[in-house]
Short mmCIF file of C-alpha atoms in Angstrom, two decimals:
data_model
loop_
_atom_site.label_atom_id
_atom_site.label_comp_id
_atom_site.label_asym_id
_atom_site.label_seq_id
_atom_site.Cartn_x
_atom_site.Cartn_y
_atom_site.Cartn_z
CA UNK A 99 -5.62 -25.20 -5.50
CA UNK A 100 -2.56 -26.10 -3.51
CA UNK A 101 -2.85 -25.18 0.55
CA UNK A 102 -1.85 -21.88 2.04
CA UNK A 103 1.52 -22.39 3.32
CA UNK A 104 3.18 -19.19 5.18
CA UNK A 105 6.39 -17.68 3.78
CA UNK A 106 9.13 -18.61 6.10
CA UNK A 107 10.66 -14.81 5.96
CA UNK A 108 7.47 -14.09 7.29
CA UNK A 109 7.02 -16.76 9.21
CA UNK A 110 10.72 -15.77 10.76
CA UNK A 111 10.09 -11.74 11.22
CA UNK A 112 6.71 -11.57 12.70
CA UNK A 113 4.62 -13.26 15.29
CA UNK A 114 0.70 -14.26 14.91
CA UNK A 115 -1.40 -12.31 16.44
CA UNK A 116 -4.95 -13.99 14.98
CA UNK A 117 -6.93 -15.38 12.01
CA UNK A 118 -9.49 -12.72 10.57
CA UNK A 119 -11.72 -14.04 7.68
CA UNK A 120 -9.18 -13.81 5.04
CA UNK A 121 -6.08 -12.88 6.49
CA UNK A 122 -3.22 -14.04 9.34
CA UNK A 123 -3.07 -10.94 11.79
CA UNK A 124 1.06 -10.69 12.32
CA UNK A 125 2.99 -7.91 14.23
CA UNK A 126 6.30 -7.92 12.61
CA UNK A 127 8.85 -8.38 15.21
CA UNK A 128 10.50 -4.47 15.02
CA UNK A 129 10.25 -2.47 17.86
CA UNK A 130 10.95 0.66 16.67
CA UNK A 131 7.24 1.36 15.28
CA UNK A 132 4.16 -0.57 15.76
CA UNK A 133 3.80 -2.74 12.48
CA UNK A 134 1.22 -5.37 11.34
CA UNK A 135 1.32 -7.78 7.99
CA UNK A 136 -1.87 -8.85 6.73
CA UNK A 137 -0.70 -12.13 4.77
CA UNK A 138 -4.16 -13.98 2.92
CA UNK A 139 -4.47 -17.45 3.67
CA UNK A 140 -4.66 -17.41 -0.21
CA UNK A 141 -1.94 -19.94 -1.96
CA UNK A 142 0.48 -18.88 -5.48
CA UNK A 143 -0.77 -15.01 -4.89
CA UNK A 144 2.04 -12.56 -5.05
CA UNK A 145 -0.36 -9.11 -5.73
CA UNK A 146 -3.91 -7.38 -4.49
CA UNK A 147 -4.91 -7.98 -7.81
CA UNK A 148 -4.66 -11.55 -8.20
CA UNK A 149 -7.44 -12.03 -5.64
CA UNK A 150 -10.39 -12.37 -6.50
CA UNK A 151 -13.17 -9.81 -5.83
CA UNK A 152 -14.77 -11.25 -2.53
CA UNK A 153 -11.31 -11.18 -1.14
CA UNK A 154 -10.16 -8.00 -2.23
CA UNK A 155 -12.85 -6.82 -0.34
CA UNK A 156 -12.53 -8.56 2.55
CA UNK A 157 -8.28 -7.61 2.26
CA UNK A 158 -9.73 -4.04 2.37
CA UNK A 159 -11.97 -4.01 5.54
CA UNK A 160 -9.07 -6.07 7.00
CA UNK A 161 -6.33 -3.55 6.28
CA UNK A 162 -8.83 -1.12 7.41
CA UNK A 163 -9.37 -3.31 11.05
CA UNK A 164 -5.46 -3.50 11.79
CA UNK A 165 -5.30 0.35 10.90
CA UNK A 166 -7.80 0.34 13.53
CA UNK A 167 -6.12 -1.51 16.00
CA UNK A 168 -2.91 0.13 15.46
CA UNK A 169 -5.12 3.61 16.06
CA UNK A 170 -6.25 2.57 19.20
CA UNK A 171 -3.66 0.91 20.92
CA UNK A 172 -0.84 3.82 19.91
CA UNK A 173 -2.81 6.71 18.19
CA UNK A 174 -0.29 7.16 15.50
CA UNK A 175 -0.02 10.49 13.48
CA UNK A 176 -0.18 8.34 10.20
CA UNK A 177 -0.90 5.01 8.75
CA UNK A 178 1.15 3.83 5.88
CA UNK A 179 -0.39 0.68 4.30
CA UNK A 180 1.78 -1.09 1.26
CA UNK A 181 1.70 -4.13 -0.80
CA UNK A 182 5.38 -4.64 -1.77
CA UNK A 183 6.66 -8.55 -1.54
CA UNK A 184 9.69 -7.54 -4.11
CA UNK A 185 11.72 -9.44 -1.45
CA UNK A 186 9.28 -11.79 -0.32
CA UNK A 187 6.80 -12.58 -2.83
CA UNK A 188 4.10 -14.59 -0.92
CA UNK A 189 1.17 -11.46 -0.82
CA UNK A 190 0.91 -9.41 2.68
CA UNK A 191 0.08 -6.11 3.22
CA UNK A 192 2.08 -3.50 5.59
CA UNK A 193 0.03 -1.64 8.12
CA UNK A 194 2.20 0.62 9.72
CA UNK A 195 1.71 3.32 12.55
CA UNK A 196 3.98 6.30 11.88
CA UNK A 197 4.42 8.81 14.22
CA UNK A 198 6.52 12.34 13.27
CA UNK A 199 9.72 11.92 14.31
CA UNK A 200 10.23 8.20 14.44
CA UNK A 201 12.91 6.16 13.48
CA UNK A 202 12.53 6.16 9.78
CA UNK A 203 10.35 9.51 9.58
CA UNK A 204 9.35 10.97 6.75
CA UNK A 205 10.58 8.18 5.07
CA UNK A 206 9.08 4.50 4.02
CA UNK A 207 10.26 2.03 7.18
CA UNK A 208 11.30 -0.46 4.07
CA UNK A 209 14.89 -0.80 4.24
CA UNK A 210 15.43 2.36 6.51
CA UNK A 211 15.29 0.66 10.54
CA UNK A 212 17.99 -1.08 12.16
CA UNK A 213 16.50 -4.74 13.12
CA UNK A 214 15.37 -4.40 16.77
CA UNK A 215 12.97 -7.21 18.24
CA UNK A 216 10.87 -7.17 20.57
CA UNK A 217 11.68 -8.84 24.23
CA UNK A 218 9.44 -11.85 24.54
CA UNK A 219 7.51 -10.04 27.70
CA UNK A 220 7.04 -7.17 25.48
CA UNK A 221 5.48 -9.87 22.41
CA UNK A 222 3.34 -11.28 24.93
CA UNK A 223 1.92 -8.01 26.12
CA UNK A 224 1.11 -6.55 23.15
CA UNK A 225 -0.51 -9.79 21.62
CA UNK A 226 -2.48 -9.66 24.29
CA UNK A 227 -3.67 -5.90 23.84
CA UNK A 228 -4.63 -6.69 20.37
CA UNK A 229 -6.45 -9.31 20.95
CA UNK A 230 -8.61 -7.48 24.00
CA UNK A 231 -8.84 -4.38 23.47
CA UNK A 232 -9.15 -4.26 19.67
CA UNK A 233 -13.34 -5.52 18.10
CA UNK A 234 -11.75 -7.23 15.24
CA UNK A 235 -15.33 -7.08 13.51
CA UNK A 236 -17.50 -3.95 11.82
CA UNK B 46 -18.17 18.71 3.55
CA UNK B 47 -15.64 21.44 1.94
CA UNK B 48 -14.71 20.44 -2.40
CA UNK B 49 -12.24 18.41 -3.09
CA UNK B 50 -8.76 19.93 -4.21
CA UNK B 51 -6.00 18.61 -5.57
CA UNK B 52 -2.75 19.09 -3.57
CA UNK B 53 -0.29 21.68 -5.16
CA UNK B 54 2.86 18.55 -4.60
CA UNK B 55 0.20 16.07 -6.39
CA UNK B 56 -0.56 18.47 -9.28
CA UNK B 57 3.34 19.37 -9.83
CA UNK B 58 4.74 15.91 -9.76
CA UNK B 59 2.01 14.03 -11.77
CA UNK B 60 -0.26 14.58 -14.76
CA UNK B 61 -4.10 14.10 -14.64
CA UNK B 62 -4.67 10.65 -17.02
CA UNK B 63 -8.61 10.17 -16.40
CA UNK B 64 -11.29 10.29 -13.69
CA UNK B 65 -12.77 7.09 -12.50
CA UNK B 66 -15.64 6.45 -10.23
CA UNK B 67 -13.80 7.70 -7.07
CA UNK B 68 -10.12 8.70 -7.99
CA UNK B 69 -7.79 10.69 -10.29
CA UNK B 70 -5.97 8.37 -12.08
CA UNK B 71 -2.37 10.29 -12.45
CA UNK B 72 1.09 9.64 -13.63
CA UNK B 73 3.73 10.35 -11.46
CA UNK B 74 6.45 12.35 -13.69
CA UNK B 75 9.18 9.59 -13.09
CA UNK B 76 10.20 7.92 -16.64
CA UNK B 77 12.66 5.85 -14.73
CA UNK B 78 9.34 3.17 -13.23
CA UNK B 79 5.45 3.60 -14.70
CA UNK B 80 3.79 5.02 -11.43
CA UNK B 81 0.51 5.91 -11.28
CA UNK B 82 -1.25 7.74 -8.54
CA UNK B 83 -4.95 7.25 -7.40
CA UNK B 84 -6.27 10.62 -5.50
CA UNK B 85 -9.76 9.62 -4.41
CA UNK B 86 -11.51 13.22 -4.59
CA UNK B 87 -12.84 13.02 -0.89
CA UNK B 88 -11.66 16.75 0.67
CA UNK B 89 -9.91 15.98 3.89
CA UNK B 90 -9.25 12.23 3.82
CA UNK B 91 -5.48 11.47 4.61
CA UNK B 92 -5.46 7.49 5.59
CA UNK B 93 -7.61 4.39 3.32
CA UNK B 94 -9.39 3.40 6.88
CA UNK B 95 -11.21 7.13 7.25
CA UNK B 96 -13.05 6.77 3.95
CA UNK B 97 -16.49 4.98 3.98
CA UNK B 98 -16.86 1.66 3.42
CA UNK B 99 -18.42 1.88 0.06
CA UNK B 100 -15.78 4.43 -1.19
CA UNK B 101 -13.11 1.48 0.29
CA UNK B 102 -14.33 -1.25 -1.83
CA UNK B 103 -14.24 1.40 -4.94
CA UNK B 104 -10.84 2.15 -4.30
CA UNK B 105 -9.50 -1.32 -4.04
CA UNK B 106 -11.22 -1.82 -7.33
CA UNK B 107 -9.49 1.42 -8.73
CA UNK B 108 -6.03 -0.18 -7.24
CA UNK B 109 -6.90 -3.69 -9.25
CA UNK B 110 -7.65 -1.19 -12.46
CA UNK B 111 -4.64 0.70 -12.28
CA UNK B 112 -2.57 -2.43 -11.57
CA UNK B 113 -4.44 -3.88 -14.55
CA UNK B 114 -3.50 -0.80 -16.97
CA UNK B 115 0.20 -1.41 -15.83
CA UNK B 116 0.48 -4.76 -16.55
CA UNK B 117 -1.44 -4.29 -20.12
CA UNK B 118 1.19 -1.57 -20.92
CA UNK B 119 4.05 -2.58 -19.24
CA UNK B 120 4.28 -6.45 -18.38
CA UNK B 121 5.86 -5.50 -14.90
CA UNK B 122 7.68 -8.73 -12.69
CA UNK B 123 5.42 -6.91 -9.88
CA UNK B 124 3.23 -4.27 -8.98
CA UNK B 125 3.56 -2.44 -5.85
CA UNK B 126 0.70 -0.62 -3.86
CA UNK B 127 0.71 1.85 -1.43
CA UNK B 128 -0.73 4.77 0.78
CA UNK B 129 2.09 6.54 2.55
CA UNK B 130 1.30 10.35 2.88
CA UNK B 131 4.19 10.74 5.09
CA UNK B 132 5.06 14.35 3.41
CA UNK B 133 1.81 14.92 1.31
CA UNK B 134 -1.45 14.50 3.93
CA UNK B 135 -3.71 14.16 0.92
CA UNK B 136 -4.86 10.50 0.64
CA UNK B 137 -3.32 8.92 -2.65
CA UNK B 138 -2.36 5.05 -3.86
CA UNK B 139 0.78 4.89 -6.00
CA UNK B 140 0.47 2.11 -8.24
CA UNK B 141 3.87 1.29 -9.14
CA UNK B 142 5.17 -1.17 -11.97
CA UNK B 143 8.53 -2.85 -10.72
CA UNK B 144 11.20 -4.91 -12.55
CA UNK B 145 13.55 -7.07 -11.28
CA UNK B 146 16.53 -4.86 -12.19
CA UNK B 147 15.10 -1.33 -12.04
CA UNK B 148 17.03 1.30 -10.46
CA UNK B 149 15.07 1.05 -7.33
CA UNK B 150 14.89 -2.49 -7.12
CA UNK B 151 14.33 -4.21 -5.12
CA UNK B 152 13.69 -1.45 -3.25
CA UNK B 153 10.62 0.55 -2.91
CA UNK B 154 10.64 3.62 -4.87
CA UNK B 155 10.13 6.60 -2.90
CA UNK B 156 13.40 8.43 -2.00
CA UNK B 157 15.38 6.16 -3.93
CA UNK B 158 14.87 7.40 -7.49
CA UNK B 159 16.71 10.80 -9.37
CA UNK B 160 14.05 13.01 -10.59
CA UNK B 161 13.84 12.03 -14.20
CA UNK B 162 10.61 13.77 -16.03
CA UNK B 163 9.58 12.36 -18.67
CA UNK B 164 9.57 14.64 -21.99
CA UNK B 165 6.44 16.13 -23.32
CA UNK B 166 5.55 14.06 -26.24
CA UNK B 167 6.55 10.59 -24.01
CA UNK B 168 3.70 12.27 -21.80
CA UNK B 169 1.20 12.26 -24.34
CA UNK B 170 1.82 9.01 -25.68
CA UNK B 171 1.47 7.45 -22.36
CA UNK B 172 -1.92 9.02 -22.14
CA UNK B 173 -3.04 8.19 -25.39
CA UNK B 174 -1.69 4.39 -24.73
CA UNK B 175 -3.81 4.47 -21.11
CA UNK B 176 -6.90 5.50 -22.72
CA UNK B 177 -6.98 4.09 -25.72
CA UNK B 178 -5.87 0.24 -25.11
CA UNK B 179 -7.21 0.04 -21.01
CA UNK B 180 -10.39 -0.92 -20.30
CA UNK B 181 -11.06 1.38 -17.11
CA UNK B 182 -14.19 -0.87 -15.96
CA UNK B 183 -14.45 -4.35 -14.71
#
C-alpha cells in the first residue's frame, strides 16, 4: 500500500484543522459559507465505496462529527454532505453548512460561489473554535 | 414517532426500485445519468447526522450497495454521493453514476440537467436489470 499523500488542490484550497481517526479535518478556504472536507488518510481511493467496511464506518461518524461542529459553531438551517472528486479525484467528503438565503442558496455551492478566502486572522480564529469548542469524539 | 411518508417531489420525480434494510432504493426519472435515490423511511429526519448511529452505519452500507448496483449496470468513471435537501427537507442520498463526458460533467448534476424522463418500457427494464443481476446484500 503506497502512503497517503494529500491532493495538492486540496492541499491548495483548504487549511487543516485536525487528524480524526480516519480522516484530515480541513475548512476549505471560502468564506462565503462555513465548509469542511473530510479527506481519508487512505492512499489510490477515489469513492466511499472503495473503503473498506471499518472505514466506511468510521467516514460516517466522522462526517457526522464535522456536521456537528459546523452545527454548533454556526447553527446552519441545513447540512449538505457530498462525495464528488470529478475534479479532484483523491476521496473527501463535503460537509457544508447552508443557511436560506446564502450565497449559492437553494443551489449545490459546487461551481456556484465566487472564490473568496478567508483573511489569515479570520483562519486562525476559526481553527481555533473548532478545535475548542467542538468534542471531536462520541 | 409519526409513519414514515414519502415526499410528494420524491414520489413524482423517481420510481420505487426495492426496499432495503433502511431505505427506498429509487430511480430518479433522468435518462440523461443513472441516479438513484436512497430515502431512509425515518419520518422527520432531514440531515445523515440526526439519524441514530446504527441507522448511520446502515445507510453508508445502502450508499456502498447502490454504488455497487451502478457500477454492475453501468461501469461509471465515478460515482457521486450526496445528501443535499436544499428544496426537498426529506432526508435522501442520490447515488449518481458519472462519465467523463456526460452532459453534466464534470459538474454535479443537480440544476444542471434538462428534464429528460425516461420512457415507460426503459423504466421497467431498468428495474428488472436492478433486481435481477444486483445482489442487494453484502
Amino acid at each position: 500500500m503506497p502512503p497517503f499523500s494529500l491532493h495538492r488542490q486540496i492541499e491548495a484550497d483548504s487549511i487543516l484543522i485536525r487528524d480524526l481517526a480516519l480522516s484530515q479535518v480541513r475548512l476549505q478556504n471560502q468564506k462565503k459559507v462555513p465548509w469542511l472536507i473530510l479527506v481519508p488518510r487512505r492512499a489510490d481511493v477515489t469513492d466511499m465505496d472503495q473503503l473498506k467496511i471499518e472505514d466506511r464506518a468510521l467516514l460516517m461518524e466522522e462526517m457526522t462529527l464535522a456536521s456537528g461542529a459546523l452545527r454548533k459553531l454556526y447553527a446552519p438551517d441545513k447540512i449538505n454532505v457530498a462525495s464528488l472528486g470529478n475534479i479532484v479525484p483523491q476521496l473527501h467528503v463535503h460537509v457544508v453548512a447552508r443557511f436560506k438565503g446564502d450565497a449559492a442558496w437553494p443551489h449545490p455551492v459546487w461551481g456556484r460561489l465566487e472564490p473568496e478566502p478567508y483573511q489569515l486572522q479570520a483562519i486562525a480564529e476559526i481553527k481555533v473554535r473548532l478545535n475548542d469548542e467542538v468534542l471531536w469524539t462520541q
